[in-house]
Short mmCIF file of C-alpha atoms and ligand atoms in Angstrom, two decimals:
data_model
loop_
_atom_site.label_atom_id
_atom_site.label_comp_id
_atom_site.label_asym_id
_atom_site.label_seq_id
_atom_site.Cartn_x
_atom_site.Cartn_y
_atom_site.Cartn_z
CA UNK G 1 106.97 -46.29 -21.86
CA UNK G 2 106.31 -42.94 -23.72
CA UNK G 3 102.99 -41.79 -21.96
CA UNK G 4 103.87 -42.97 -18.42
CA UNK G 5 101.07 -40.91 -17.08
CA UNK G 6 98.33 -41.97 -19.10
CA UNK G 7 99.43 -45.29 -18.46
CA UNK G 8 99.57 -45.47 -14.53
CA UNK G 9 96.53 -46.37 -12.49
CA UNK G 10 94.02 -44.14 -10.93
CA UNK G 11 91.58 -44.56 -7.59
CA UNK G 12 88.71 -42.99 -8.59
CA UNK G 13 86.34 -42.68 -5.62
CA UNK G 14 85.18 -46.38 -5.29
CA UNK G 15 87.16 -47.44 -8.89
CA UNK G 16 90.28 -48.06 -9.69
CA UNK G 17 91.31 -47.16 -13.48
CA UNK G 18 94.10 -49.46 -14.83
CA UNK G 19 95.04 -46.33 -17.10
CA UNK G 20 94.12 -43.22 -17.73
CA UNK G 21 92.42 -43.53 -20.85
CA UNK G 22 88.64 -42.98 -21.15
CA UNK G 23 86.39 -43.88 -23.19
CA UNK G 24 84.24 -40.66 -23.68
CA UNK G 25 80.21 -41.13 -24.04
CA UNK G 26 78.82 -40.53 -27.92
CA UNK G 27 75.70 -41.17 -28.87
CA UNK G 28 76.36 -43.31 -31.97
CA UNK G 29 72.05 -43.84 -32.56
CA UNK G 30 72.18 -47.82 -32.98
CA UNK G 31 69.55 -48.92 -30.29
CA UNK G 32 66.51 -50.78 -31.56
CA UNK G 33 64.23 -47.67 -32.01
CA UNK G 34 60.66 -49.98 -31.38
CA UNK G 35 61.79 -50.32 -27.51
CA UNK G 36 64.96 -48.16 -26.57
CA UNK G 37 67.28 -51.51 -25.91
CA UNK G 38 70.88 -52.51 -26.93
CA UNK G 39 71.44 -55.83 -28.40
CA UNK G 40 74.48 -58.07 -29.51
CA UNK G 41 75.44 -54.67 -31.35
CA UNK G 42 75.99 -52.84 -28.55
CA UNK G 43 78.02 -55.97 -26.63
CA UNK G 44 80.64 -56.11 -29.33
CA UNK G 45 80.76 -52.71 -29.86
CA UNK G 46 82.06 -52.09 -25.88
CA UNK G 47 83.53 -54.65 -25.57
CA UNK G 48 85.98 -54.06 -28.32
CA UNK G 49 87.03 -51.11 -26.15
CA UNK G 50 87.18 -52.92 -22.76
CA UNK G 51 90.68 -52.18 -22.20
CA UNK G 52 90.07 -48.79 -21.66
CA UNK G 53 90.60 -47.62 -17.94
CA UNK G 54 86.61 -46.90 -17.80
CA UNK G 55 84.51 -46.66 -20.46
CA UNK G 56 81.56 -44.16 -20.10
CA UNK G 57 78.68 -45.36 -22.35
CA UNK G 58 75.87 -43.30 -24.94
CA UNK G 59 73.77 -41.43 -23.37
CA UNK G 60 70.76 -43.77 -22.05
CA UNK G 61 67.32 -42.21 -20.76
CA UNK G 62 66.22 -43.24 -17.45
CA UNK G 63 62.20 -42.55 -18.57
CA UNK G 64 60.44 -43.01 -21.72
CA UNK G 65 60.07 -39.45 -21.66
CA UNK G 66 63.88 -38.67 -21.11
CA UNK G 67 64.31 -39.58 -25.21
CA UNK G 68 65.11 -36.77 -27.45
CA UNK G 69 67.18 -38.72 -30.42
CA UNK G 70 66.49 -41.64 -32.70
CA UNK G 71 67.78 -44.74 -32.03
CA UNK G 72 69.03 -43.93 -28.39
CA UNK G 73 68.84 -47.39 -25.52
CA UNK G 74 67.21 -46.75 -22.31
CA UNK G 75 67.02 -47.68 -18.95
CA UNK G 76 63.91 -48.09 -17.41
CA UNK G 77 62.68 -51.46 -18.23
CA UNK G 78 63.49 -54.96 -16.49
CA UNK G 79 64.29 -56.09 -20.83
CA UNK G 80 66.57 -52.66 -20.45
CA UNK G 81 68.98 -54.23 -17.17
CA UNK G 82 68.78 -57.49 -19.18
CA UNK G 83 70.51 -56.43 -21.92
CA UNK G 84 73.26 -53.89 -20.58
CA UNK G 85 74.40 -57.02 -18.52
CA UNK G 86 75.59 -58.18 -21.41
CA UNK G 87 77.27 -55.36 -22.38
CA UNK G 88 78.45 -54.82 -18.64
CA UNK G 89 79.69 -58.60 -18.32
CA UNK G 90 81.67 -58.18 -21.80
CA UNK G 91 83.65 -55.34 -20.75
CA UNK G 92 83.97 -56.99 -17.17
CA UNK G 93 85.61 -60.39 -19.05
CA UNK G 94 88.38 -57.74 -20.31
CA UNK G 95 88.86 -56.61 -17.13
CA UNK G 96 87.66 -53.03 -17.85
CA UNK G 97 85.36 -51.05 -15.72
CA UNK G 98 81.70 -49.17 -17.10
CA UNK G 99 79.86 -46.20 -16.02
CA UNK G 100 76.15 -45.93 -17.43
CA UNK G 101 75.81 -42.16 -18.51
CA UNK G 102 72.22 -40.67 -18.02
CA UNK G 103 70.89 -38.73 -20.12
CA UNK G 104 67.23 -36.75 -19.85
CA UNK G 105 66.51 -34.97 -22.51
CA UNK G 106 63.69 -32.50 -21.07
CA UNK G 107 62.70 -30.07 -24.12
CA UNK G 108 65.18 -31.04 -26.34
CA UNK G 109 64.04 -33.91 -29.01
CA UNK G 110 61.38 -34.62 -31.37
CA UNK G 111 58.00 -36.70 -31.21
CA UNK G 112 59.05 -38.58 -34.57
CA UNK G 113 62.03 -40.02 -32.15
CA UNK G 114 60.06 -40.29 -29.06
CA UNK G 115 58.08 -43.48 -28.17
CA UNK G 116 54.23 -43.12 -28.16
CA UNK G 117 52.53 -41.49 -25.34
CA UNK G 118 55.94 -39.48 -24.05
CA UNK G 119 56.06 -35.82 -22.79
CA UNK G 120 58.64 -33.63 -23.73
CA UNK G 121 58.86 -31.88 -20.27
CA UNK G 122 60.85 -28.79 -18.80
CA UNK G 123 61.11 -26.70 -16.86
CA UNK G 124 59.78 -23.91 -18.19
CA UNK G 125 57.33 -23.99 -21.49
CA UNK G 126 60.16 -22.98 -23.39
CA UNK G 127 61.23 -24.47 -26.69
CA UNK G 128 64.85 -25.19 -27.72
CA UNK G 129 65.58 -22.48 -30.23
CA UNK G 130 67.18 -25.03 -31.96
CA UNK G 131 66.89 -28.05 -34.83
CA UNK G 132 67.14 -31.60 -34.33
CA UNK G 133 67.80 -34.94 -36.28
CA UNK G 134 64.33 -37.25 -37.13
CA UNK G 135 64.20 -39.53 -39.72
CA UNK G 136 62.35 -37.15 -41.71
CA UNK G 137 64.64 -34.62 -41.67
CA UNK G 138 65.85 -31.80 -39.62
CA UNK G 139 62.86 -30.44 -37.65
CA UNK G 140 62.38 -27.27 -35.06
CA UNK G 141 62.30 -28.54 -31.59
CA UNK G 142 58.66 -28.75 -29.79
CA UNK G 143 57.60 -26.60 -26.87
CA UNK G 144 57.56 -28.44 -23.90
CA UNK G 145 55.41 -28.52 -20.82
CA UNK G 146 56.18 -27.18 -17.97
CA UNK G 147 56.70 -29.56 -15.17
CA UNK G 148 54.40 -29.49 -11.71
CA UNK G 149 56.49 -30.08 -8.73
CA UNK G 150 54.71 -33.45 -8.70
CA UNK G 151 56.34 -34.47 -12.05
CA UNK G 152 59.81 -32.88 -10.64
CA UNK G 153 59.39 -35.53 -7.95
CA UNK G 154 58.38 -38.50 -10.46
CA UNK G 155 61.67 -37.38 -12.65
CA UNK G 156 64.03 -37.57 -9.80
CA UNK G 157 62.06 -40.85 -9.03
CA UNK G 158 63.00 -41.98 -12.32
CA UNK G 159 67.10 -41.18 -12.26
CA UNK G 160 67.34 -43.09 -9.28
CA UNK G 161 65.84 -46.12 -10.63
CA UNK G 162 67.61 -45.75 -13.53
CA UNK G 163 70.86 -45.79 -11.10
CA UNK G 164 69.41 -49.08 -9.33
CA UNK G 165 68.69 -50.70 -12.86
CA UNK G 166 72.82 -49.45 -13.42
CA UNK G 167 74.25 -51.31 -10.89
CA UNK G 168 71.70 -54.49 -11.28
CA UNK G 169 73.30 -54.39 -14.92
CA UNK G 170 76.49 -54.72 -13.42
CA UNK G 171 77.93 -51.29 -14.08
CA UNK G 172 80.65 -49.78 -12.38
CA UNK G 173 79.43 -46.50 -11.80
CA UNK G 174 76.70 -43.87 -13.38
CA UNK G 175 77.73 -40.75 -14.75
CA UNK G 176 74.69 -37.83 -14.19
CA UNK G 177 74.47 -35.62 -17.74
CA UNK G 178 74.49 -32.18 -17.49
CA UNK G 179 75.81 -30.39 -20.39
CA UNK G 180 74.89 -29.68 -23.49
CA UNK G 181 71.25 -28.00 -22.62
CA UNK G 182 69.32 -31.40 -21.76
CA UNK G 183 67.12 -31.80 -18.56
CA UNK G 184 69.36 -30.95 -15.84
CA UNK G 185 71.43 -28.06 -17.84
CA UNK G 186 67.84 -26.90 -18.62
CA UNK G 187 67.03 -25.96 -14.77
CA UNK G 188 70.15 -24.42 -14.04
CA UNK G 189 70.51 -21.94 -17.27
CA UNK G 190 68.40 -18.53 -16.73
CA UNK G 191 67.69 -18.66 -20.23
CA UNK G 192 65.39 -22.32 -19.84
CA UNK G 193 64.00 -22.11 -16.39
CA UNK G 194 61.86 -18.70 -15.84
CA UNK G 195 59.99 -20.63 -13.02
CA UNK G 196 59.21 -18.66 -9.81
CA UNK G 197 59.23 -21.47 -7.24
CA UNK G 198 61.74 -23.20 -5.22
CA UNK G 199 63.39 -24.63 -8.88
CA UNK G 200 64.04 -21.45 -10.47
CA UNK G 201 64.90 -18.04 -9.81
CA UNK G 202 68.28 -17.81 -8.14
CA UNK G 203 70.91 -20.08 -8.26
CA UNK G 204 70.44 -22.16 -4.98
CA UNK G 205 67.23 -22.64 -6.63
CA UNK G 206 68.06 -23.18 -10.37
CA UNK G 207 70.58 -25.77 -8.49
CA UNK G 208 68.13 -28.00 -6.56
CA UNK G 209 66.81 -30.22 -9.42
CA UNK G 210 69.92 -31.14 -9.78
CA UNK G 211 71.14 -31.74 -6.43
CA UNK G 212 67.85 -33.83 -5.56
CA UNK G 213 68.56 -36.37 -8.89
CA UNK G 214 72.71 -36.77 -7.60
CA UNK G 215 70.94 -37.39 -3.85
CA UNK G 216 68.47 -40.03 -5.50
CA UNK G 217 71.54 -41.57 -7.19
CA UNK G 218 73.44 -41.52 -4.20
CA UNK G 219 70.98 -43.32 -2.38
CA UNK G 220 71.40 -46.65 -4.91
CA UNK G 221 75.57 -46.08 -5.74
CA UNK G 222 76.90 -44.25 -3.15
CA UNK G 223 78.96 -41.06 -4.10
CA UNK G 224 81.82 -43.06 -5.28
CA UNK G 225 80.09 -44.43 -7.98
CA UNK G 226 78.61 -40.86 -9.45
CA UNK G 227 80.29 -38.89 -12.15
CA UNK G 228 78.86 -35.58 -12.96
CA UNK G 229 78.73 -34.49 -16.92
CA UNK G 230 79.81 -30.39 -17.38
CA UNK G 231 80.47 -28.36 -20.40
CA UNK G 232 80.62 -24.41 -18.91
CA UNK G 233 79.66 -21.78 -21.22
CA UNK G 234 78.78 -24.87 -24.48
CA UNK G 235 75.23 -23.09 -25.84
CA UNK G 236 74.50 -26.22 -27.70
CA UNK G 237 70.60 -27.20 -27.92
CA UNK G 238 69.93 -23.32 -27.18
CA UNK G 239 71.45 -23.86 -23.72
CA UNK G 240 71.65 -20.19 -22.53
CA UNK G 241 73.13 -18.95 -18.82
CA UNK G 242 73.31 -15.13 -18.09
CA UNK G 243 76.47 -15.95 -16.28
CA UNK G 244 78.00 -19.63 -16.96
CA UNK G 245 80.98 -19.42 -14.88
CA UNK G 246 79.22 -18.60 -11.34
CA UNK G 247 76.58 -21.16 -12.03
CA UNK G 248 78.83 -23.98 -12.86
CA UNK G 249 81.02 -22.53 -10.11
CA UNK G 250 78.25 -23.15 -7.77
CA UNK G 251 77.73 -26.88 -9.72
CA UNK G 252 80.75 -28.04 -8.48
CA UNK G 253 80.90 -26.86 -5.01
CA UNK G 254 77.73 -28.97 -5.13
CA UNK G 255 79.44 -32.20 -6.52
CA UNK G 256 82.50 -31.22 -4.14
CA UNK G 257 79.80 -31.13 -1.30
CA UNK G 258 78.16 -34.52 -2.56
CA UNK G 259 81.70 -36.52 -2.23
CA UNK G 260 81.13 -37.36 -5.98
CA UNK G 261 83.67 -39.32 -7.57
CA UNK G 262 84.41 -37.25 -10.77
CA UNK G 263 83.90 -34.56 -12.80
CA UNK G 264 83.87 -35.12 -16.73
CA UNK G 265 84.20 -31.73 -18.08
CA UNK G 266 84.18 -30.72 -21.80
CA UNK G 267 87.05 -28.03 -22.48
CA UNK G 268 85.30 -25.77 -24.93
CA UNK G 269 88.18 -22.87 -25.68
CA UNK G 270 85.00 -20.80 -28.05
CA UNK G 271 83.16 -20.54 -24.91
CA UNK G 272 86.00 -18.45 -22.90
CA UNK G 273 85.45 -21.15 -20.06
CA UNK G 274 88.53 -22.76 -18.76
CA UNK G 275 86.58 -25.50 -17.84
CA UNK G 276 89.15 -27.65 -16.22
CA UNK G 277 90.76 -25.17 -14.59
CA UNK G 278 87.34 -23.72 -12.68
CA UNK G 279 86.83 -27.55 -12.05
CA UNK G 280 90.16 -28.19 -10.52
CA UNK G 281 88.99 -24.19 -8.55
CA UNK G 282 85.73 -26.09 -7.19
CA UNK G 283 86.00 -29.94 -7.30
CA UNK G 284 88.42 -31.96 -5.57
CA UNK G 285 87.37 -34.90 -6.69
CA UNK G 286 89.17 -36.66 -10.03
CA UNK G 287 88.86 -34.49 -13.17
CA UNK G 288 88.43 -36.15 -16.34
CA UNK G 289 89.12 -33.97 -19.40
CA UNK G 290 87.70 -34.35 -22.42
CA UNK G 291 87.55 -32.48 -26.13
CA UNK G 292 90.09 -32.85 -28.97
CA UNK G 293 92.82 -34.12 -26.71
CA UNK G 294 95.60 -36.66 -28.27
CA UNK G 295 98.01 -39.19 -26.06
CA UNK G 296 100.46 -36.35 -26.03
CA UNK G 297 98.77 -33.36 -24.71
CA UNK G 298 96.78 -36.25 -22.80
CA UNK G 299 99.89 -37.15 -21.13
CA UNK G 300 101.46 -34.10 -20.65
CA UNK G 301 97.67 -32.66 -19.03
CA UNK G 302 98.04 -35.84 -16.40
CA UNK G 303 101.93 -34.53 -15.55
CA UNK G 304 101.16 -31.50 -14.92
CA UNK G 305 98.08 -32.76 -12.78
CA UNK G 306 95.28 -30.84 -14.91
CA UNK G 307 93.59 -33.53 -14.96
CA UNK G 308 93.65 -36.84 -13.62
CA UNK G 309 92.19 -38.67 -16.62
CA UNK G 310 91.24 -38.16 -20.43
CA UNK G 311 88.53 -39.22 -22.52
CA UNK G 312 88.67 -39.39 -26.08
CA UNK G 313 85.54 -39.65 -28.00
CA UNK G 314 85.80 -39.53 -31.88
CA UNK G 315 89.60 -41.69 -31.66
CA UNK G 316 87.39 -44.34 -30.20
CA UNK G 317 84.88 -44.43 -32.95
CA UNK G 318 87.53 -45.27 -35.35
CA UNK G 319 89.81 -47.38 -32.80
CA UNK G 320 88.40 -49.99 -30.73
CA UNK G 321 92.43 -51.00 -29.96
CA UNK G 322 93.20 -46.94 -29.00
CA UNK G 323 94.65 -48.29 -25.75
CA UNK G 324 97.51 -50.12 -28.14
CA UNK G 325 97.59 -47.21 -30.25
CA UNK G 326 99.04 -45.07 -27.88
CA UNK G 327 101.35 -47.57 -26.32
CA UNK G 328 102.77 -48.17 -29.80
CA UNK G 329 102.79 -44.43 -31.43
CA UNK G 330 100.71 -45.99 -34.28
CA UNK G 331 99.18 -44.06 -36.40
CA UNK G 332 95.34 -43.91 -36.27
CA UNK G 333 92.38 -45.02 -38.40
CA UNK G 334 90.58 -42.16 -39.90
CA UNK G 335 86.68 -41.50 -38.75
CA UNK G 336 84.23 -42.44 -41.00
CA UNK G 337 82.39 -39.41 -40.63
CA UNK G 338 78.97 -40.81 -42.65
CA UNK G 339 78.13 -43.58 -39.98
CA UNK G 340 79.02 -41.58 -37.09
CA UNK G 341 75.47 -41.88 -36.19
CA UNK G 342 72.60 -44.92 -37.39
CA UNK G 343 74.43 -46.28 -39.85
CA UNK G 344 73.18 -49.82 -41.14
CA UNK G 345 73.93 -51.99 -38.18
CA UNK G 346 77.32 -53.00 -37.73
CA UNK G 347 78.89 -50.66 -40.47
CA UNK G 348 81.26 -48.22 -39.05
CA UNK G 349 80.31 -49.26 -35.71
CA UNK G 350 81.91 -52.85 -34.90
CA UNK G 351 84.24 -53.09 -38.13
CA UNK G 352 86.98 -50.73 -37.43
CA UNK G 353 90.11 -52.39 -37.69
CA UNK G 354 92.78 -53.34 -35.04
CA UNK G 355 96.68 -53.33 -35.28
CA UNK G 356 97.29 -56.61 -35.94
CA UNK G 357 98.49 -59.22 -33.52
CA UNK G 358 102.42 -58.60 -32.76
CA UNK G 359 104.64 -62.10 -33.06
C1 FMN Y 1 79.06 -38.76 -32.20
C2 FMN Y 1 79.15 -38.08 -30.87
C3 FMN Y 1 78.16 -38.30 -29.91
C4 FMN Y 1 78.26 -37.72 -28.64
N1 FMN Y 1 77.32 -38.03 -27.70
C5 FMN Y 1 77.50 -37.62 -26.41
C6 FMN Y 1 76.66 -38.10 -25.37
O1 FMN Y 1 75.74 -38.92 -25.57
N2 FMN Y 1 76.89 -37.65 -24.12
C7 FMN Y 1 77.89 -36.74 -23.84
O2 FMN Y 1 78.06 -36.35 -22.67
N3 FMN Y 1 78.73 -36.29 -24.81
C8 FMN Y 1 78.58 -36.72 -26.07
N4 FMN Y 1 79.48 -36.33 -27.05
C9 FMN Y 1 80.66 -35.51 -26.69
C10 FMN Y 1 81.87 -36.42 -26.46
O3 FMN Y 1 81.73 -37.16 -25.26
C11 FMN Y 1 83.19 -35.62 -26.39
O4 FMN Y 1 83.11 -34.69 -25.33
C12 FMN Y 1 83.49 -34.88 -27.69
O5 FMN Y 1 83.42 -35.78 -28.79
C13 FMN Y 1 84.90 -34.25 -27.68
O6 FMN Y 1 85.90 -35.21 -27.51
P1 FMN Y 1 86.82 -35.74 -28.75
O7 FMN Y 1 87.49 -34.51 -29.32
O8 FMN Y 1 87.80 -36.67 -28.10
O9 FMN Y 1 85.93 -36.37 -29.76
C14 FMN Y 1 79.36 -36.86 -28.33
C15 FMN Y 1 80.33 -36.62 -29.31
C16 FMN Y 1 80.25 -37.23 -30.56
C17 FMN Y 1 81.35 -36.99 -31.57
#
């Protein structure tokens, strides 16, 4: 077989991958927006990609509160666990395996896509120097309250039933966001936490927000069920660090600390940030790689052990069969770049072709 690496199996603290293709997480803004769930949509939309060796799924909040986009499912309703075990049980009757990615957006979002009654909460009353999508437009992000160290606790209260809704789904695993300057990226960047108690400051303290949700977690999955979500250096949704590489340095030592299964880390090459190297420094856990890779350079990452896995995000859009793509060298289906995200319903979403059936 021509990629023999991304092929083989991998133990992945308490998984084992069949191959080392993931399926990376993408918001794709198709939940029903009246009460955060998934639907039939979601089940065929997975579980055309069950033959991935794990599939890491949208970012879902774990709070009413944690939304920031339109459309986005959550977790934190018994109608919530209902429906992922559809999704769950779909990509368990390919034989596939599912983390549940989530996803707190803090200060980053919009009231037009938040449910009524929801905070936007931080922490620091900093806003996002940044826009964001609402059905009305593009619109300047709010600014947010700072949380009370009451509210920290009620958050990290939140995650972890999130993680015991996960598993009640029927996922495999959870994987804990914390790039791309939402709730947890927010406490650990100097430029969105300017708080002077025992969550801000220095590091061990911009740190322990973070290390109290993976400990929550931990107490429903275990560590071998907990992935951990990094993108070094990325300043997306104003996500600002004085010095990114000591900070997410220190991240990982944490996760390496924690036992954590995996680290999912974004290779950004604008940011300066060898990402997967400094994760490979600091985590001995499995690395999954992720960001513009194809089955070549995936392959060739895998032999030279850079990483242990790779996740491919817009390939997936387009390709529910990827996994036969690469076996076969076919050539790909192009991405659809207009319903990327709420398109109407199934368009773009479930009705990207396969190969079709050898014999
Ligand atoms: C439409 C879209 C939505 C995304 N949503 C998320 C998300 O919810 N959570 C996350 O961690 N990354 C998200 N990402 C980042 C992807 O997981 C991935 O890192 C990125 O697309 C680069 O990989 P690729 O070059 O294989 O597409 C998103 C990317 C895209 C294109």
């Amino acid at each position: 077989m021509k990629y023999a690496h991304l092929y083989s199996p991998l133990e992945m603290g308490d998984l084992r991958l069949r191959n080392r293709i993931v399926m990376a997480p993408m918001t794709r803004s198709r939940a029903q927006q009246v009460d955060d769930n998934v639907s039939e949509l979601q089940v065929n939309y997975y579980g055309q990609r069950g033959d991935a060796g794990l599939i890491v799924t949208e970012g879902v909040h774990p709070s009413a509160d944690g939304k920031g986009y339109n459309r986005t499912p959550g977790i934190y309703d018994d109608m919530h666990t209902a429906a992922w075990s559809a999704v769950t049980n779909k990509v368990h009757d390919r034989g596939g395996l599912i983390a549940c990615q989530l996803m707190h957006c803090g200060r980053v979002g919009h009231a037009l896509n938040k449910g009524q009654n929801t905070r936007f909460l931080a922490p620091s009353a900093l806003p996002a120097k940044a826009e964001i999508f609402t059905e009305s437009g593009m619109m300047p992000m709010p600014v947010p309250e700072a949380m009370t160290l009451a509210e920290i606790k009620s958050v990290v209260a939140d995650y972890q039933s999130a993680a015991a809704r996960a598993l009640q789904a029927g996922f495999d695993a959870v994987e804990l966001h914390c790039a791309s300057g939402y709730l947890p990226a927010q406490f650990l960047a100097t430029g969105s936490n300017l708080r002077d108690d025992q969550y801000g400051g220095n590091l061990d303290n911009r740190l322990r927000f973070i290390e109290e949700v993976l400990q929550a977690i931990k107490f429903e999955t275990g560590a071998g069920r907990i992935g951990l979500r990094i993108s070094p250096g990325n300043p997306y949704n104003d996500h600002v660090d004085g010095n990114p590489k000591e900070t997410y340095a220190a991240l990982l030592q944490l996760a390496n600390r924690l036992g954590l299964a995996w680290v999912h880390a974004i290779r950004m090459a604008s940011t300066g940030i060898d990402s997967l190297a400094l994760s490979r420094e600091h985590f001995t856990g499995a690395l999954i790689g992720s960001d513009s890779f194809d089955a070549g350079e995936a392959d060739q990452f895998i032999a030279e052990h850079r990483v242990d896995a790779v996740s491919f995000g817009r390939a997936y859009i387009a390709n529910p069969d990827l996994v036969t793509r690469f076996a076969v060298d076919a050539p790909l289906n192009a991405l659809d770049k207009r319903t990327i995200y709420a398109g109407e319903g199934a368009g773009g979403y479930t009705d990207y072709p396969c190969l079709p059936e050898a014999g």
